[in-house]
CSV table of C-alpha atoms in Angstrom, one decimal:
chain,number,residue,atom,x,y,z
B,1,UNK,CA,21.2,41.4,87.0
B,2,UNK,CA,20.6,40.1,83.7
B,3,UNK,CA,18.7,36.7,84.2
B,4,UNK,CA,17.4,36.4,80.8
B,5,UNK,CA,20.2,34.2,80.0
B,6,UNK,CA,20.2,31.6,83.3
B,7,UNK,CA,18.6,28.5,82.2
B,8,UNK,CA,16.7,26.2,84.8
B,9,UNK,CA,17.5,23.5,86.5
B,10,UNK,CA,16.0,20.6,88.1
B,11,UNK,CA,17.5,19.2,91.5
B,12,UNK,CA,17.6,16.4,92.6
B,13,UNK,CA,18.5,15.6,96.3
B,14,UNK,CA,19.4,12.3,98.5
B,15,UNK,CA,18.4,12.3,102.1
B,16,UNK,CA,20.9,10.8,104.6
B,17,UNK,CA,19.2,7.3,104.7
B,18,UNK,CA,18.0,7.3,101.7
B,19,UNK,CA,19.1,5.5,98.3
B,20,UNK,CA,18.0,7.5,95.7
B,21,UNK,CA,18.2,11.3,94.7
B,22,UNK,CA,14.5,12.4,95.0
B,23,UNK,CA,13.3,15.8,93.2
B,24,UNK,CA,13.2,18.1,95.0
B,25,UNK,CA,12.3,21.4,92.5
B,26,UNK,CA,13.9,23.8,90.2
B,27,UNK,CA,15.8,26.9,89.8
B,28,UNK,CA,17.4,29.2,87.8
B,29,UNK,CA,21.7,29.8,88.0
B,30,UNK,CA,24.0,31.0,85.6
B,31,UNK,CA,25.8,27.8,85.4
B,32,UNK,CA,25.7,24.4,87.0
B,33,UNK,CA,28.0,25.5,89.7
B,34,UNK,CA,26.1,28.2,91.1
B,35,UNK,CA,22.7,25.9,90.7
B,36,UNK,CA,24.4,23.4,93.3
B,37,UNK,CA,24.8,26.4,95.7
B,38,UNK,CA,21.5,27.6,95.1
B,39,UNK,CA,20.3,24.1,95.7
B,40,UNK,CA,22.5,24.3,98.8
B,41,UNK,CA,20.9,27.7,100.3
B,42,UNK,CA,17.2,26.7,99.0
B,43,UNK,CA,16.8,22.8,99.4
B,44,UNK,CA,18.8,21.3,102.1
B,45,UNK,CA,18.1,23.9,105.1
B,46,UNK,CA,16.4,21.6,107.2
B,47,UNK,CA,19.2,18.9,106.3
B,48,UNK,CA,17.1,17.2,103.2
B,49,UNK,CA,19.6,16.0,101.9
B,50,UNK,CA,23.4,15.1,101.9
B,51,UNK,CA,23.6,15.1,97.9
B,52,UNK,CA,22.8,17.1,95.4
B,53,UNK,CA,22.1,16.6,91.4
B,54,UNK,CA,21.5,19.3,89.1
B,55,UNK,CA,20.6,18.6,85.8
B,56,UNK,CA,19.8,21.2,83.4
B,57,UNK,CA,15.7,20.8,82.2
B,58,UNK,CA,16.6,21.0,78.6
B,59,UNK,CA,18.5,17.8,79.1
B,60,UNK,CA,15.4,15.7,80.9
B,61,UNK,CA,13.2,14.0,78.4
B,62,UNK,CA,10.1,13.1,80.0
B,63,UNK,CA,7.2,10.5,78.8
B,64,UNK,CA,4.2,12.5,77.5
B,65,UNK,CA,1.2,12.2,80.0
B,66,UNK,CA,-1.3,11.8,76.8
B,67,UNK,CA,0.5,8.8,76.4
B,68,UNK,CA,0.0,7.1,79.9
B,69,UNK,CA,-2.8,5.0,79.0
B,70,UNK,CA,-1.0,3.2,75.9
B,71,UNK,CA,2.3,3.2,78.3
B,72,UNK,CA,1.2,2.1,81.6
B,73,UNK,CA,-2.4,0.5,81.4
B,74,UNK,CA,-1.3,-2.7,79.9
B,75,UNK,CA,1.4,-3.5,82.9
B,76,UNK,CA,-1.7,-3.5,85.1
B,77,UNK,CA,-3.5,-6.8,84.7
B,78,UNK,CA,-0.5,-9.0,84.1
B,79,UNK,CA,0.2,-10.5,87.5
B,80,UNK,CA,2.1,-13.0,86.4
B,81,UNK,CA,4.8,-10.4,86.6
B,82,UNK,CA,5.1,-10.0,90.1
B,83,UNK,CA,6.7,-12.6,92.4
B,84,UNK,CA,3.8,-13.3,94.2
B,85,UNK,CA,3.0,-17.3,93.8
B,86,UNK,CA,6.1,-18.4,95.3
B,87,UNK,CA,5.6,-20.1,98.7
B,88,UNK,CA,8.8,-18.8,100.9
B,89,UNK,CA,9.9,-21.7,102.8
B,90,UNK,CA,10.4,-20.9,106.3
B,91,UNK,CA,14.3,-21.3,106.3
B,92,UNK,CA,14.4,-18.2,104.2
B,93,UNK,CA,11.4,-16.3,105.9
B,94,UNK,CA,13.4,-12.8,105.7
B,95,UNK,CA,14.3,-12.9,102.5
K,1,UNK,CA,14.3,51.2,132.8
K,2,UNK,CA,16.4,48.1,133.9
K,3,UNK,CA,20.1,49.5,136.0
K,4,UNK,CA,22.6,50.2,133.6
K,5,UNK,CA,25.1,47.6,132.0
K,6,UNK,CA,28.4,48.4,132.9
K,7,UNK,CA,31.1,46.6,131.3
K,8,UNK,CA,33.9,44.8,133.6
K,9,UNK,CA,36.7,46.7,131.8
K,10,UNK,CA,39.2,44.6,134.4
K,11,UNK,CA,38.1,41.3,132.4
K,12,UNK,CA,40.2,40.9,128.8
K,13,UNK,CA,38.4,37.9,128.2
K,14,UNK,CA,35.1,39.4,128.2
K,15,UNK,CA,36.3,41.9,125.8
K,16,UNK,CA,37.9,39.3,123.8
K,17,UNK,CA,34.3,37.5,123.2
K,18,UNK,CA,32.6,41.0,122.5
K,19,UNK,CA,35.3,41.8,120.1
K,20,UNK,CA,34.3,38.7,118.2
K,21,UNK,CA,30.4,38.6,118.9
K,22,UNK,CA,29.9,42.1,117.8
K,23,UNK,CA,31.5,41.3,114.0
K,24,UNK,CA,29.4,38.4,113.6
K,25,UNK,CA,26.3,40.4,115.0
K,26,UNK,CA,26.1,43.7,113.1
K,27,UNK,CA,27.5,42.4,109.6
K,28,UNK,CA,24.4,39.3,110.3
K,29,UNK,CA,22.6,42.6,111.0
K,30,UNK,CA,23.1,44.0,107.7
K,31,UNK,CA,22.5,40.8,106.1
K,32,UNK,CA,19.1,40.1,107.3
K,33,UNK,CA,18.4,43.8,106.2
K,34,UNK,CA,18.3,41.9,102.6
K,35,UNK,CA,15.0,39.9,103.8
K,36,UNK,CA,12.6,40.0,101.2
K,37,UNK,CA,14.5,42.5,99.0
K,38,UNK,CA,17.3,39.7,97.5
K,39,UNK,CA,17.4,40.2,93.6
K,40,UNK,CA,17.1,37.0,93.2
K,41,UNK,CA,15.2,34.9,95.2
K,42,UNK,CA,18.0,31.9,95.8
K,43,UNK,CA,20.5,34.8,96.8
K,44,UNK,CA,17.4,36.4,99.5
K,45,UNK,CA,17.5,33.2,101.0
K,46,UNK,CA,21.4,32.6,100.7
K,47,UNK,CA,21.8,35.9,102.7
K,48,UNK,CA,19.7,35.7,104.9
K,49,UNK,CA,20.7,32.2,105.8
K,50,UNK,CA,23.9,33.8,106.1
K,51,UNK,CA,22.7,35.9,108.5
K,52,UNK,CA,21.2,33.2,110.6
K,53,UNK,CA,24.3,32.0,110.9
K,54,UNK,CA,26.6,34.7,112.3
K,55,UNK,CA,23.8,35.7,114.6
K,56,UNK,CA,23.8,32.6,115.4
K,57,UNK,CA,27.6,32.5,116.4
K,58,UNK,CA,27.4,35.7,118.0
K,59,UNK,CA,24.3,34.3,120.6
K,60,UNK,CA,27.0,31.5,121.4
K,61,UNK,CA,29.2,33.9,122.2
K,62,UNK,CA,27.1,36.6,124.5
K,63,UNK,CA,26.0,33.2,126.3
K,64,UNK,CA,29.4,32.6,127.0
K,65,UNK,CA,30.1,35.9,128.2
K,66,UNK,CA,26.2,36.3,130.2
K,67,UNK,CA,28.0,33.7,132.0
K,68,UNK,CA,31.1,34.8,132.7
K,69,UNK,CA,29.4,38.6,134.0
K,70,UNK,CA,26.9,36.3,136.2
K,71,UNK,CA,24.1,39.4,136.3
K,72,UNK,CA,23.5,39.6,132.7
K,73,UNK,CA,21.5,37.6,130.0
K,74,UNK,CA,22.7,36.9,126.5
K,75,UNK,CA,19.9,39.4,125.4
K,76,UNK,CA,21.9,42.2,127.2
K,77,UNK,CA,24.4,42.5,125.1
K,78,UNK,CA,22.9,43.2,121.2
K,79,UNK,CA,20.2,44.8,123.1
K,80,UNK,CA,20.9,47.5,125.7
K,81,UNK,CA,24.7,48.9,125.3
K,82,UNK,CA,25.5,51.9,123.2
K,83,UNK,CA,27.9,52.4,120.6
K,84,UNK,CA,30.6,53.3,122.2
K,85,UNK,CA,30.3,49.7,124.0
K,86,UNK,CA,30.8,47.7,120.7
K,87,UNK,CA,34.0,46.6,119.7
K,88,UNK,CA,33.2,45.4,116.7
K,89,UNK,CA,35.5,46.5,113.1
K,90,UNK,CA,34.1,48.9,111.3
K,91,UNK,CA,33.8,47.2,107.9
K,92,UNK,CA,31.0,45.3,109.5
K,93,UNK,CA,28.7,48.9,109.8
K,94,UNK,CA,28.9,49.9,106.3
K,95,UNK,CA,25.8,49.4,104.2
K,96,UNK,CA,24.5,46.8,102.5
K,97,UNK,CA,24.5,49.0,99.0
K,98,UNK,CA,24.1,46.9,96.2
K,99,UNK,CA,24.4,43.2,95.8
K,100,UNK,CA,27.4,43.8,94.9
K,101,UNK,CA,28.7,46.1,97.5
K,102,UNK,CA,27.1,43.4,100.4
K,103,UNK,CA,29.5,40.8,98.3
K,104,UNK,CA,32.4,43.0,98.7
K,105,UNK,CA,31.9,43.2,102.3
K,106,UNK,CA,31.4,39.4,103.1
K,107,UNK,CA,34.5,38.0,101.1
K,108,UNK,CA,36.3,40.6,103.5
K,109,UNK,CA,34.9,39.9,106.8
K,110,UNK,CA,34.8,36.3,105.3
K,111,UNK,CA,38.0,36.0,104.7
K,112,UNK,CA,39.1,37.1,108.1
K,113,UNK,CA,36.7,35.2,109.6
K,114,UNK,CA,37.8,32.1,108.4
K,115,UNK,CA,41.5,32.4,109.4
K,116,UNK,CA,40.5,33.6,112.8
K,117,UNK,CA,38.4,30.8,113.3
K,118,UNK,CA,40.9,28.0,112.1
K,119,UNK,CA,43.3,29.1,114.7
K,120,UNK,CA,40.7,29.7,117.1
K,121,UNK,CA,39.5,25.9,117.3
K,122,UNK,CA,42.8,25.2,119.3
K,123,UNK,CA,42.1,28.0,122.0
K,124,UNK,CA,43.1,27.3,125.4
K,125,UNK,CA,39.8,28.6,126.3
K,126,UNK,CA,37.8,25.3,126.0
K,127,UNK,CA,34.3,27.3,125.4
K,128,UNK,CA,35.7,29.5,122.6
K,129,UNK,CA,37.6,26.7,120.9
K,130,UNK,CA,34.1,24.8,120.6
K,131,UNK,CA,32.2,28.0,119.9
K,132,UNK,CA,35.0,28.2,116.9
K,133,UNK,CA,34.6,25.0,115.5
K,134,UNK,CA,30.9,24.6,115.2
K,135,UNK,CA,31.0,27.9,113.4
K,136,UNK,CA,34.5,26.9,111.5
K,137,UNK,CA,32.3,24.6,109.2
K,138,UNK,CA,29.6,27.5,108.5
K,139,UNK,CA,32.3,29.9,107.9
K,140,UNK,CA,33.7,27.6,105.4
K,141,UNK,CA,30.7,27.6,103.3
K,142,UNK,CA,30.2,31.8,103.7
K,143,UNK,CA,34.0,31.6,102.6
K,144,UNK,CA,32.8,29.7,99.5
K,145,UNK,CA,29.8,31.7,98.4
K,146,UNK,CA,31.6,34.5,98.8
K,147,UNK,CA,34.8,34.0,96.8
K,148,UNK,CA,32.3,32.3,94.5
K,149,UNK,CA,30.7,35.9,93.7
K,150,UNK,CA,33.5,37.9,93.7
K,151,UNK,CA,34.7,35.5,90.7
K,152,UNK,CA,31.5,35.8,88.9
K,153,UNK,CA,31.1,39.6,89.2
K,154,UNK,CA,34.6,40.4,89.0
K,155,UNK,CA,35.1,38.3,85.9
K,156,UNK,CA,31.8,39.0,84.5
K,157,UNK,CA,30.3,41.6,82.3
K,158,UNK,CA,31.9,44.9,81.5
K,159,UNK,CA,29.2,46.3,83.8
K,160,UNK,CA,29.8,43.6,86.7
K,161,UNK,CA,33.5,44.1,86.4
K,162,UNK,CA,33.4,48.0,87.3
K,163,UNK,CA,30.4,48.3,89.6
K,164,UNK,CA,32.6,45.5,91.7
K,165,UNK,CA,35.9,47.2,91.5
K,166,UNK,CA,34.3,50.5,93.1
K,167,UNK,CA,33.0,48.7,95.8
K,168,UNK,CA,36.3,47.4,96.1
K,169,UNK,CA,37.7,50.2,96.0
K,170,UNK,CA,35.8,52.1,98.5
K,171,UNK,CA,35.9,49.3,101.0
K,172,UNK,CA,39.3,48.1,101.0
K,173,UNK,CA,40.1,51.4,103.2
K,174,UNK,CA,38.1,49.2,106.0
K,175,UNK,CA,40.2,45.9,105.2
K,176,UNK,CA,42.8,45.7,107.7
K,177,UNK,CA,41.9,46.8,111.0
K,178,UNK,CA,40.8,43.1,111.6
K,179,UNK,CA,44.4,42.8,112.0
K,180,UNK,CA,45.3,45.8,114.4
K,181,UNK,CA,46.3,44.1,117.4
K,182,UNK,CA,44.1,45.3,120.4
K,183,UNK,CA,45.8,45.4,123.8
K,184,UNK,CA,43.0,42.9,124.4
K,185,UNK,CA,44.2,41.2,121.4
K,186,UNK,CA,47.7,41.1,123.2
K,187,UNK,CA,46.7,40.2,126.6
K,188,UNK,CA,44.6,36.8,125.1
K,189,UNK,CA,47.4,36.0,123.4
K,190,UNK,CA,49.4,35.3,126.0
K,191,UNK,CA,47.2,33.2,127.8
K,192,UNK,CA,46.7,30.9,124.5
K,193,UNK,CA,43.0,31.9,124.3
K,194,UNK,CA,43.5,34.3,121.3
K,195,UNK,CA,45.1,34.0,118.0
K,196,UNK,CA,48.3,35.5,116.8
K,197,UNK,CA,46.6,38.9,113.8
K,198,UNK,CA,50.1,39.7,112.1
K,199,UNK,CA,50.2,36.0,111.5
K,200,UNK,CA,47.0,35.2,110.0
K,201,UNK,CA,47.2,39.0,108.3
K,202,UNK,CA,49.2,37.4,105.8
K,203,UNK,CA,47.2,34.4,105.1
K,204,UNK,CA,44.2,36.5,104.9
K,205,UNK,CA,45.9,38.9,102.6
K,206,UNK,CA,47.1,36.0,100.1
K,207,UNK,CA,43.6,34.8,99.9
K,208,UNK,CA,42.0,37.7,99.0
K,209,UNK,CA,45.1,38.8,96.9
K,210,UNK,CA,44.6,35.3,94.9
K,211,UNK,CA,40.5,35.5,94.6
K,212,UNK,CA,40.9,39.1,93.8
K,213,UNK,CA,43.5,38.4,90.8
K,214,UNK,CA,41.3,35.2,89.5
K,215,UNK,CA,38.5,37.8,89.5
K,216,UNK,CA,40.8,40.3,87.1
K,217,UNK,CA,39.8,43.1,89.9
K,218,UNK,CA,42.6,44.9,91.2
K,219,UNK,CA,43.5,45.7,94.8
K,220,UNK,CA,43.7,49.5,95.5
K,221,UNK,CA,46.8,50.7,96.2
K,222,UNK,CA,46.0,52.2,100.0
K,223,UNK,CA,48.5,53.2,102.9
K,224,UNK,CA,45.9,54.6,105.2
K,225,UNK,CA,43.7,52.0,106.7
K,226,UNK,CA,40.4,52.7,108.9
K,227,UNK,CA,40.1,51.5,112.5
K,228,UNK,CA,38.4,52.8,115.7
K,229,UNK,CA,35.7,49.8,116.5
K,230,UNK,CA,38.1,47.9,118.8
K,231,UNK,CA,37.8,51.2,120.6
K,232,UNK,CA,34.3,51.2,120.9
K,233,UNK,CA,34.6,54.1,118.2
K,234,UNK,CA,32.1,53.8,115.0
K,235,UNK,CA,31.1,54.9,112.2
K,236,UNK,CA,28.1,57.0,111.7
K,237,UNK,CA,26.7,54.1,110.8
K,238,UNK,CA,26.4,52.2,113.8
K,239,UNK,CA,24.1,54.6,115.3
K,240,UNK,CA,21.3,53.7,113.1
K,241,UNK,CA,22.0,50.2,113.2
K,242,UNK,CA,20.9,50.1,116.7
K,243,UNK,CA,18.1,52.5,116.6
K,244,UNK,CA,16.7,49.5,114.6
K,245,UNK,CA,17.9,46.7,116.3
K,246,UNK,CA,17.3,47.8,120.0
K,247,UNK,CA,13.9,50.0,119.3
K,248,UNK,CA,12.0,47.2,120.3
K,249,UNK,CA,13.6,46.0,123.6
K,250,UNK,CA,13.8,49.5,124.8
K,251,UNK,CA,10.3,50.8,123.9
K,252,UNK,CA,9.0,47.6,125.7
K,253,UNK,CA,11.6,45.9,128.1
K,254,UNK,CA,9.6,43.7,129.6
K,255,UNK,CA,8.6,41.9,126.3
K,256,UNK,CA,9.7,38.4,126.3
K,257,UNK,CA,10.6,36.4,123.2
């Protein structure tokens, strides 16, 4: 077989109470078809998930890690963006 | 050793649930025989989960029947009868060749499979109608995967294409006897526990006849079809089949899982 050609894919895969498609690895198919069956067999024996996305890797653009610091560090000392200062009144306690 | 098994030869249903068992068993057989040598690792595991399956199905099954015999275990049945006491088509004994062979083989069990078990989730036989449908919805998938490859091999490369017409063409010989009404067959029938095989031969027949066509394979053009396992009458094959599945439990019969 001839897998020089099969490009990878990421997956991405939903659990049965959950919201969002979590990922869960990668693999190799010839298309995006046969990467949703390979997902199938590979990532949802043990019932992971109930959905599956495949996205091919060439198509996920990720931040750089070199560029955490100047991305990331600044969000971390301004508090004021967080919804912490409000008193909840006790009409509304489960909000 | 243990006293012999005899078969109750007076009890159709028994025979019934071996015919179907012993499909699902020695093709899941062959399957598992892929473990750890898959060419890819997605279609190792794929197979073998395949496998886990149909054994699966077929330990339903020899439950059902332990029960029915009262002095048996489900073990009994995989482990300690000879060949001539399977009654299983012989498609499901050839050998696992290459990938492409191994998909060749499924779509045509698969195919069969599927049919049989559609009809079979309205059996009269409560048991065997729930056996059917929790193994309807696995089928389904092995269905799938199957027609799935035979579309990507057959209407693949040049070198795909032919290596998956051979095994076509060597196996299609094996294709029908699924179909040749036991008088097992005829006897379940009767009582509503088994399914009607010149009716569902046709189905079966248009599926593969559509996949096949889709795939730009061609069907061989065959009068003669293969048969004998109903019978309890194998291929060659069989023989060393069980050598490696029952070495174990006959070297050391007390072991316990």
């Amino acid at each position: 077989m001839d897998k020089k050609n099969w490009p990878l894919f990421e997956i991405f895969i939903r659990s049965k109470n959950g919201l969002h498609h979590k990922h869960a690895g990668s693999l190799h198919a010839a298309d995006a078809e046969m990467a949703i069956q390979n997902a199938r067999d590979v990532y949802t024996r043990r019932l992971e998930g109930v959905s599956i996305w495949v996205v091919e890797s060439k198509n996920i653009t990720a931040s750089n890690p070199d560029d955490a610091e100047k991305l990331f560090d600044p969000a971390e000392d301004k508090i004021y963006r967080h919804p912490t200062f409000y008193e909840l009144p006790d009409e509304v306690k489960h909000m | 050793m243990g006293k012999e098994i005899r078969l109750s030869t007076h009890h159709p249903l028994l025979r019934y649930i071996l015919q179907w068992a012993d499909n699902s068993l020695i093709i899941g057989h062959r399957l598992s025989e892929w473990c750890g040598h898959g060419p890819v690792l997605e279609q190792d595991i794929a197979m073998t989960n395949i496998a886990l399956d149909l054994i699966g199905e077929a330990r339903n099954l020899y439950q059902y029947a332990a029960e029915i015999e009262g002095n048996k275990t489900e073990d009994d049945y995989p482990f300690k009868r000879k060949e001539n006491e399977f009654y299983n088509c012989l498609l499901t004994e050839l050998p696992n060749g290459h990938f492409g062979d191994t998909i060749v083989r499924q779509f045509l069990y698969d195919t069969f499979h599927y049919f049989l078990l559609e009809e079979l989730k309205s059996s009269n036989d409560e048991r065997l109608s729930l056996i059917a449908r929790k193994s309807f919805k696995e089928v389904s998938y092995h269905l799938d995967f199957s027609s799935k490859w035979m579309l990507r091999l057959g209407d693949g490369t040049e070198k795909s294409h032919n290596k998956i017409q051979e095994a076509l063409n060597d196996k299609w010989i094996y294709s029908q006897e699924f179909f040749m009404a036991s008088e097992t067959d005829f006897i379940m029938l009767d009582e509503n526990i088994g399914v009607d095989l010149s009716a569902i031969q046709q189905k079966v027949n248009d599926y593969r006849q559509k996949i096949i066509k889709e795939a730009t394979l061609s069907i061989p053009e065959e009068q003669f079809f293969q048969s004998g396992g109903k019978n309890g009458t194998h291929t060659e094959y069989l023989g060393y089949i069980l050598t490696d599945m029952q070495y174990y439990p006959r070297t050391y019969p007390n072991t316990t899982w």
